[in-house]
Amino acid sequence: MGITNANKEIDVSKIDCDGIVKVTLGLSAAPDISSNPTDIVLVLDRSGSMTGSPLANMKEGAKTFIDIIDESTDSSQDGNIGSGSHIGIVSFASVAVADTGLITSTEDLKNAVDGLIAGGATNHADAFSKAIQLFDPASSNARVIIMFTDGKTTAGAPPAPVAAEARDAGIVIYCIGLLGDDGIDVEVLNDWATDPDASHVAVTPDDEELEDLFADLAADISKPGALDIVIDEEVNPDFSIVSINPPSKGTAEMVNSTTLQWKISELGVSGNEGASLEFFIKHIGQTSGKKLVNASITYSDKDGNKVIFPEPYVTVDCEKPVTPEKCPRPIDFKVEGCKDFAVIDLGDVYLESQGRILELNLTIKNVCPDKRVALGIILTEVDCYGKEYQRGLKTMTIPAHHYPGCRDIQVKCVKFVVPDDINVCGGTPGTMCGERKFKAQVIANTIDTDFRCCESVVNI
């Protein structure tokens, strides 16, 4: 199996209680390196921010990568990369240097890695340029650049055009990012890397994980493409799948509201190839907190190999709705199993009013922090000729919230009593058998107006 990367990403880290999240699944695969020679350039960041454990762990990761490719090309870790493949080392800080050419000696490659010293700025454009120059245009080998960096560009020309030049020339680019002291822009790595981004970019905040990232990438690059792929995704029961975009390769279908299946007949059999699938899920639970997006995700293919996807979390904020009037108190009860008849005593119920009770719920949109809202609701009844009759007016103050930005506020259980002896459009007087039509006019304004705050809009 040649899955070079398997990834799962979400587009947001925090949503409201009924919010929607875009989920992206990504796979990439390539042919067996022993039968498809590949030239690989490791592009390694040695800028000043790499001083200490980041540099040490990057070196161990790069050397582990070299050993895995060594063994994969000729079935033995004999110190020589075989089957026509090569590895080269380019390192960069304020400028980039080709520390080796494309060679086969693992000893020379490791010595070049061990000789790296951290210091200077970060020049990604020069790094890409030096890596491109190492490849032989006359060679039929597949070409791969693995860019490792821990920070943003601080020197040299913009790197995006150089990376685009490499991709246009058929060079496959992978990016490994370390969230170092200088910070890193994942969107920039996505822009540099070969599509789909989900299968060509890996980021970690922990430099101790670098060796594992390099090892996983080397192990997967060296294996052949995959056949008859089936991915079964089941989302957390707090979410439901609302839509699926057509995948870039294969077919996907929704099995039920929480499960989908993605099938790909073959991937990466004749060359490096990626595939991605986007789908959208909505939170339907009632509780706040950090929620795991998927309940399970399984991968299978013709060779029975295993692939592990990341397990992203999203923070859900279910703010308690405002209830200006007391809602009826629910009575809990249960019915034991294997019984087709039950008698439940709900206790005393006191008559509150004559007629029908209308309970109105609404959402006040875009209420800014620390601002109370004056809310008014005018209820009218409409007769068969369109004439309106007053049925009630309620005004209330909605307390301020203290979240960082403007947000929607739910208002629930605003009740009106409409006696049935004043039904204006037919039906039997004094009964609830006639149809009645009503209109509600809602007015909402902030109190202690702050002109930086947008006007509230009400949705019923």
XYZ file of C-alpha atoms in Angstrom:
460
model
C 0.000 0.000 0.000
C 1.306 3.458 -0.896
C -0.733 5.923 1.128
C 1.802 8.716 1.644
C -0.479 10.687 3.927
C -3.912 10.443 5.523
C -5.391 13.541 7.066
C -8.590 14.908 8.546
C -9.123 18.628 9.125
C -11.929 20.961 10.211
C -12.312 24.582 9.122
C -13.135 26.075 12.545
C -12.101 25.403 16.128
C -15.225 26.807 17.817
C -18.933 26.923 16.921
C -22.245 27.863 18.525
C -24.655 25.161 19.662
C -26.274 24.676 16.250
C -23.179 25.588 14.226
C -21.825 23.876 11.108
C -18.309 22.490 10.578
C -16.629 21.658 7.268
C -14.654 18.406 7.504
C -11.966 17.518 4.947
C -10.582 14.007 4.497
C -7.376 13.672 2.500
C -5.341 10.791 1.067
C -2.328 10.620 -1.222
C -0.507 7.631 -2.650
C 2.463 6.849 -4.869
C 3.957 3.796 -6.621
C 6.566 1.548 -4.988
C 9.868 3.412 -4.844
C 11.847 0.215 -5.583
C 10.243 -0.051 -9.032
C 9.726 3.677 -9.590
C 13.007 5.514 -8.853
C 12.522 8.792 -7.040
C 14.815 11.751 -6.391
C 14.047 13.393 -3.055
C 15.384 16.697 -1.726
C 15.100 17.298 2.011
C 14.861 21.077 2.522
C 15.694 21.749 6.189
C 15.199 24.959 8.175
C 18.295 25.951 10.219
C 17.213 29.513 11.082
C 17.853 30.971 14.533
C 14.516 29.827 15.920
C 15.597 26.188 15.459
C 18.255 26.463 18.174
C 18.183 23.678 20.773
C 15.808 20.713 20.768
C 13.982 21.660 17.527
C 17.225 21.347 15.533
C 18.241 18.150 17.350
C 14.878 16.490 16.761
C 14.784 17.625 13.136
C 18.196 15.999 12.581
C 17.007 12.720 14.076
C 13.893 12.857 11.912
C 15.880 13.520 8.733
C 18.316 10.654 9.466
C 15.448 8.277 10.203
C 13.895 9.307 6.875
C 17.175 8.498 5.081
C 17.411 5.044 6.716
C 13.828 4.123 5.746
C 14.351 5.138 2.117
C 17.653 3.216 2.131
C 15.924 -0.002 3.208
C 12.906 0.507 0.949
C 14.911 0.850 -2.255
C 16.875 -2.423 -2.001
C 15.309 -4.301 0.954
C 18.304 -3.724 3.211
C 19.717 -0.908 5.295
C 23.152 -1.220 3.711
C 24.189 2.431 3.648
C 23.338 2.843 -0.004
C 20.095 4.059 -1.583
C 19.379 1.665 -4.420
C 17.092 1.080 -7.387
C 18.089 4.343 -9.050
C 16.713 6.662 -6.327
C 18.666 9.523 -4.713
C 18.403 11.945 -1.808
C 19.825 15.465 -1.578
C 20.079 17.902 1.334
C 19.358 21.637 1.112
C 19.431 23.735 4.290
C 18.443 27.359 4.682
C 18.471 30.356 6.982
C 19.128 33.863 5.568
C 20.280 32.053 2.406
C 20.021 28.442 1.263
C 22.887 25.998 0.666
C 22.978 22.700 -1.198
C 24.749 20.619 1.470
C 24.865 17.621 -0.889
C 23.867 16.828 -4.415
C 21.465 14.010 -5.253
C 23.507 11.094 -3.925
C 23.063 7.526 -2.656
C 25.491 7.376 0.314
C 23.512 7.494 3.548
C 26.703 8.237 5.504
C 27.361 11.397 3.474
C 23.721 12.441 3.781
C 23.700 11.966 7.574
C 27.014 13.819 7.964
C 25.489 16.768 6.076
C 22.472 16.733 8.388
C 24.594 16.477 11.539
C 26.677 19.456 10.386
C 23.756 21.892 10.395
C 23.993 24.840 12.824
C 21.058 27.120 13.661
C 21.280 30.875 13.103
C 19.953 33.625 10.862
C 16.662 34.579 9.196
C 14.264 32.432 7.110
C 14.532 32.527 3.305
C 12.051 30.025 1.855
C 12.300 31.263 -1.747
C 16.045 30.592 -1.925
C 15.471 27.177 -0.325
C 12.983 26.163 -3.025
C 15.282 27.519 -5.758
C 18.306 25.550 -4.525
C 16.185 22.390 -4.259
C 14.869 22.741 -7.829
C 18.440 23.185 -9.103
C 19.474 19.797 -7.699
C 17.171 17.850 -10.022
C 18.493 16.613 -13.373
C 16.052 17.767 -16.108
C 17.120 14.783 -18.243
C 16.247 12.228 -15.546
C 13.011 10.235 -15.756
C 12.903 9.776 -11.974
C 9.958 11.055 -9.984
C 10.876 14.256 -8.126
C 9.897 15.150 -4.571
C 10.686 18.131 -2.328
C 10.076 17.833 1.417
C 10.105 21.304 2.940
C 10.568 21.464 6.712
C 10.237 24.833 8.468
C 9.287 26.317 11.822
C 8.565 29.924 10.934
C 7.372 32.554 8.520
C 9.458 34.037 5.699
C 11.688 36.813 7.034
C 14.228 37.160 4.204
C 14.403 36.925 0.423
C 11.745 37.013 -2.262
C 8.169 35.716 -1.869
C 8.418 31.900 -1.952
C 4.960 31.106 -3.380
C 5.914 31.750 -7.054
C 9.010 29.537 -6.708
C 6.966 26.723 -5.165
C 4.409 27.106 -7.969
C 7.238 26.848 -10.531
C 8.327 23.570 -8.941
C 4.810 22.122 -8.963
C 4.295 23.194 -12.580
C 7.471 21.291 -13.461
C 5.982 18.097 -11.997
C 7.777 18.196 -8.654
C 5.662 16.932 -5.753
C 5.981 19.155 -2.653
C 5.296 18.044 0.914
C 5.479 20.475 3.843
C 6.227 19.630 7.470
C 5.641 22.525 9.861
C 6.767 23.024 13.447
C 4.868 25.681 15.388
C 8.072 27.363 16.555
C 8.896 30.681 18.219
C 8.526 32.578 14.938
C 5.036 31.227 14.367
C 3.884 29.549 11.182
C 1.068 30.155 8.730
C -0.522 26.818 7.840
C -2.351 28.445 4.893
C 1.033 29.380 3.433
C 2.214 25.758 3.713
C -1.006 24.688 1.986
C -0.275 27.157 -0.796
C 3.242 25.755 -1.338
C 2.347 22.071 -1.143
C 0.946 19.856 -3.887
C -2.841 19.455 -3.790
C -4.775 18.197 -1.980
C -3.387 20.117 1.005
C -4.879 17.668 3.487
C -2.590 14.889 2.241
C 0.599 16.920 1.646
C 0.891 19.081 4.779
C 1.588 17.979 8.356
C 1.982 20.401 11.290
C 2.920 19.758 14.913
C 3.454 22.045 17.931
C 5.861 19.519 19.540
C 9.383 19.132 18.139
C 9.593 15.689 19.791
C 7.088 14.490 17.173
C 9.314 15.467 14.244
C 11.091 12.111 14.056
C 7.722 10.340 13.803
C 6.507 12.733 11.072
C 9.631 12.173 8.974
C 9.457 8.411 9.560
C 5.788 8.165 8.579
C 6.367 10.165 5.418
C 9.387 8.070 4.391
C 7.587 4.790 5.064
C 4.580 5.827 3.020
C 6.527 7.365 0.124
C 8.354 4.059 -0.343
C 5.203 1.925 -0.751
C 3.034 1.260 -3.811
C -0.353 2.746 -4.610
C -3.609 1.412 -3.141
C -6.570 -0.416 -4.727
C -10.224 -0.769 -3.731
C -10.112 1.826 -0.954
C -13.153 2.092 1.317
C -13.404 4.709 4.068
C -16.292 4.565 6.530
C -16.773 7.739 8.566
C -19.175 7.929 11.518
C -19.508 11.323 13.197
C -20.091 11.931 16.883
C -23.820 11.503 17.790
C -23.844 15.182 18.811
C -23.522 16.002 15.083
C -25.430 15.147 11.920
C -24.159 15.175 8.330
C -25.968 17.878 6.353
C -24.231 17.633 2.967
C -21.361 15.987 1.059
C -19.396 17.608 -1.751
C -18.373 15.353 -4.661
C -14.893 13.966 -3.837
C -11.917 14.776 -6.066
C -11.619 11.053 -6.762
C -14.024 8.154 -6.262
C -17.585 8.325 -4.967
C -19.108 9.210 -1.602
C -22.578 8.644 -0.222
C -24.433 9.345 3.006
C -25.426 6.051 4.657
C -27.501 7.793 7.333
C -27.467 11.095 9.220
C -24.216 10.236 11.031
C -22.401 7.932 8.589
C -20.862 8.257 5.124
C -18.806 5.967 2.901
C -16.071 7.012 0.454
C -14.865 4.552 -2.193
C -11.816 4.894 -4.487
C -11.019 2.143 -7.003
C -7.302 3.014 -7.207
C -4.976 5.766 -6.016
C -1.311 6.416 -6.820
C -0.823 3.270 -8.903
C 0.930 4.917 -11.850
C 2.181 8.095 -10.157
C 1.869 10.307 -7.097
C -1.822 11.096 -6.655
C -4.016 12.759 -4.053
C -7.708 12.668 -3.243
C -9.902 14.699 -0.912
C -13.487 14.743 0.311
C -15.355 17.626 1.955
C -18.546 17.251 3.948
C -20.484 19.410 6.395
C -21.812 18.470 9.819
C -24.155 20.352 12.152
C -24.135 20.240 15.933
C -27.486 18.900 17.172
C -26.604 18.225 20.801
C -27.618 20.361 23.755
C -24.372 20.628 25.723
C -21.277 22.800 25.473
C -17.692 21.610 25.580
C -14.850 20.182 23.536
C -16.391 17.630 21.158
C -14.618 14.921 19.176
C -15.860 15.285 15.593
C -15.894 11.621 14.626
C -17.093 8.581 16.556
C -15.017 6.328 14.279
C -13.278 6.301 10.906
C -12.017 3.113 9.275
C -9.882 2.483 6.200
C -9.617 -0.681 4.136
C -8.082 -1.603 0.777
C -7.360 -4.656 -1.361
C -4.145 -5.493 0.520
C -5.749 -5.275 3.970
C -3.468 -2.457 5.136
C -4.236 0.047 7.874
C -4.364 3.837 7.790
C -4.898 6.061 10.818
C -6.648 9.432 10.462
C -6.284 12.309 12.968
C -9.162 12.916 15.378
C -9.959 16.656 15.422
C -11.987 18.347 18.159
C -14.264 21.390 17.999
C -15.356 23.516 20.954
C -19.140 23.960 21.105
C -20.713 26.893 22.942
C -24.350 26.272 23.913
C -25.289 29.443 25.744
C -28.404 29.070 27.873
C -31.413 30.768 26.222
C -33.041 33.733 27.943
C -36.460 32.864 29.459
C -38.089 36.155 30.550
C -41.196 34.243 31.661
C -41.171 31.062 33.651
C -41.646 27.963 31.469
C -43.880 25.121 32.698
C -41.959 22.724 34.870
C -41.537 19.344 33.140
C -42.484 16.161 34.959
C -40.078 13.272 34.493
C -41.302 9.696 34.410
C -40.331 6.374 32.853
C -42.082 3.250 31.654
C -40.471 -0.098 32.396
C -39.709 -2.458 29.528
C -42.006 -5.280 28.380
C -45.172 -3.397 29.410
C -47.795 -2.269 26.916
C -49.843 -0.289 29.465
C -48.810 2.135 32.175
C -50.613 4.526 34.559
C -48.708 7.667 35.484
C -49.782 10.144 38.183
C -48.610 13.597 37.114
C -49.818 15.221 40.350
C -51.844 18.421 40.693
C -52.154 20.777 37.743
C -53.540 24.256 38.392
C -55.595 26.121 35.822
C -53.624 29.200 34.819
C -55.991 30.782 32.314
C -58.954 30.211 30.007
C -58.285 29.755 26.296
C -55.307 28.934 24.203
C -51.729 29.671 25.198
C -49.301 30.796 22.518
C -45.639 30.281 23.414
C -43.293 32.300 21.201
C -39.574 31.629 20.789
C -37.222 33.896 18.859
C -33.562 34.685 18.221
C -32.150 38.212 18.457
C -29.293 38.424 15.938
C -25.926 40.144 16.427
C -26.211 41.412 20.011
C -22.924 42.962 21.088
C -21.327 42.337 24.504
C -22.354 44.275 27.629
C -25.515 45.655 25.958
C -29.003 44.981 27.273
C -31.812 44.650 24.746
C -35.283 46.193 25.051
C -37.675 43.713 23.457
C -41.317 44.324 22.552
C -43.802 41.885 21.003
C -47.191 43.008 19.658
C -49.683 40.205 19.003
C -52.714 40.717 16.748
C -55.380 38.360 15.422
C -56.451 38.533 11.769
C -60.050 37.863 10.738
C -61.255 36.331 7.480
C -61.174 39.753 5.765
C -57.625 40.680 6.811
C -58.653 43.043 9.610
C -56.387 42.961 12.669
C -57.466 42.921 16.345
C -55.158 43.651 19.268
C -54.475 40.595 21.414
C -51.601 41.657 23.600
C -48.359 43.547 24.088
C -45.332 42.385 26.044
C -42.152 44.311 26.771
C -39.110 43.026 28.573
C -35.393 43.650 29.071
C -32.968 40.975 27.915
C -29.834 40.950 30.106
C -26.433 41.668 28.588
C -23.991 38.897 27.662
C -20.243 39.164 28.191
C -18.764 37.205 25.296
C -15.903 38.809 23.288
C -17.951 39.613 20.177
C -21.485 40.068 18.904
C -23.582 36.907 19.061
C -27.137 35.628 18.670
C -29.366 35.438 21.775
C -32.193 32.918 22.053
C -35.367 34.071 23.836
C -37.815 31.352 24.773
C -41.201 30.887 26.433
C -42.826 34.281 25.819
C -46.496 33.396 26.411
C -49.765 35.032 25.387
C -53.254 33.880 26.457
C -55.908 34.175 23.731
C -59.410 33.293 25.024
C -61.508 31.287 22.575
C -64.676 33.325 23.149
C -63.167 36.135 21.040
C -62.448 34.021 17.976
C -62.980 36.412 15.032
C -62.979 33.989 12.114
C -65.571 31.260 12.441
C -65.573 28.046 14.409
C -67.742 27.147 17.354
C -67.633 29.915 20.004
C -65.969 28.871 23.251
C -64.180 25.863 21.735
C -60.700 25.272 20.297
C -61.940 23.739 17.045
C -61.704 26.819 14.817
C -58.624 27.937 12.938
C -57.201 31.278 14.096
C -54.638 33.489 12.397
C -52.203 35.742 14.246
C -49.428 38.229 13.529
C -46.502 39.028 15.801
C -44.558 42.279 15.430
C -41.191 42.238 17.187
C -39.147 45.315 18.077
C -35.651 45.014 19.572
C -33.197 47.775 20.389
C -30.048 47.881 22.447
C -30.041 49.896 25.653
C -26.991 52.150 26.314
C -26.284 52.180 22.569
C -22.669 51.787 21.460
C -22.263 53.048 17.896
C -19.641 50.385 17.216
C -22.382 47.807 17.606
C -24.530 46.640 14.752
C -28.343 46.959 14.880
C -30.061 43.815 16.147
C -32.287 41.891 13.772
C -34.895 39.477 15.053
C -35.746 36.090 13.548
C -38.797 34.222 14.831
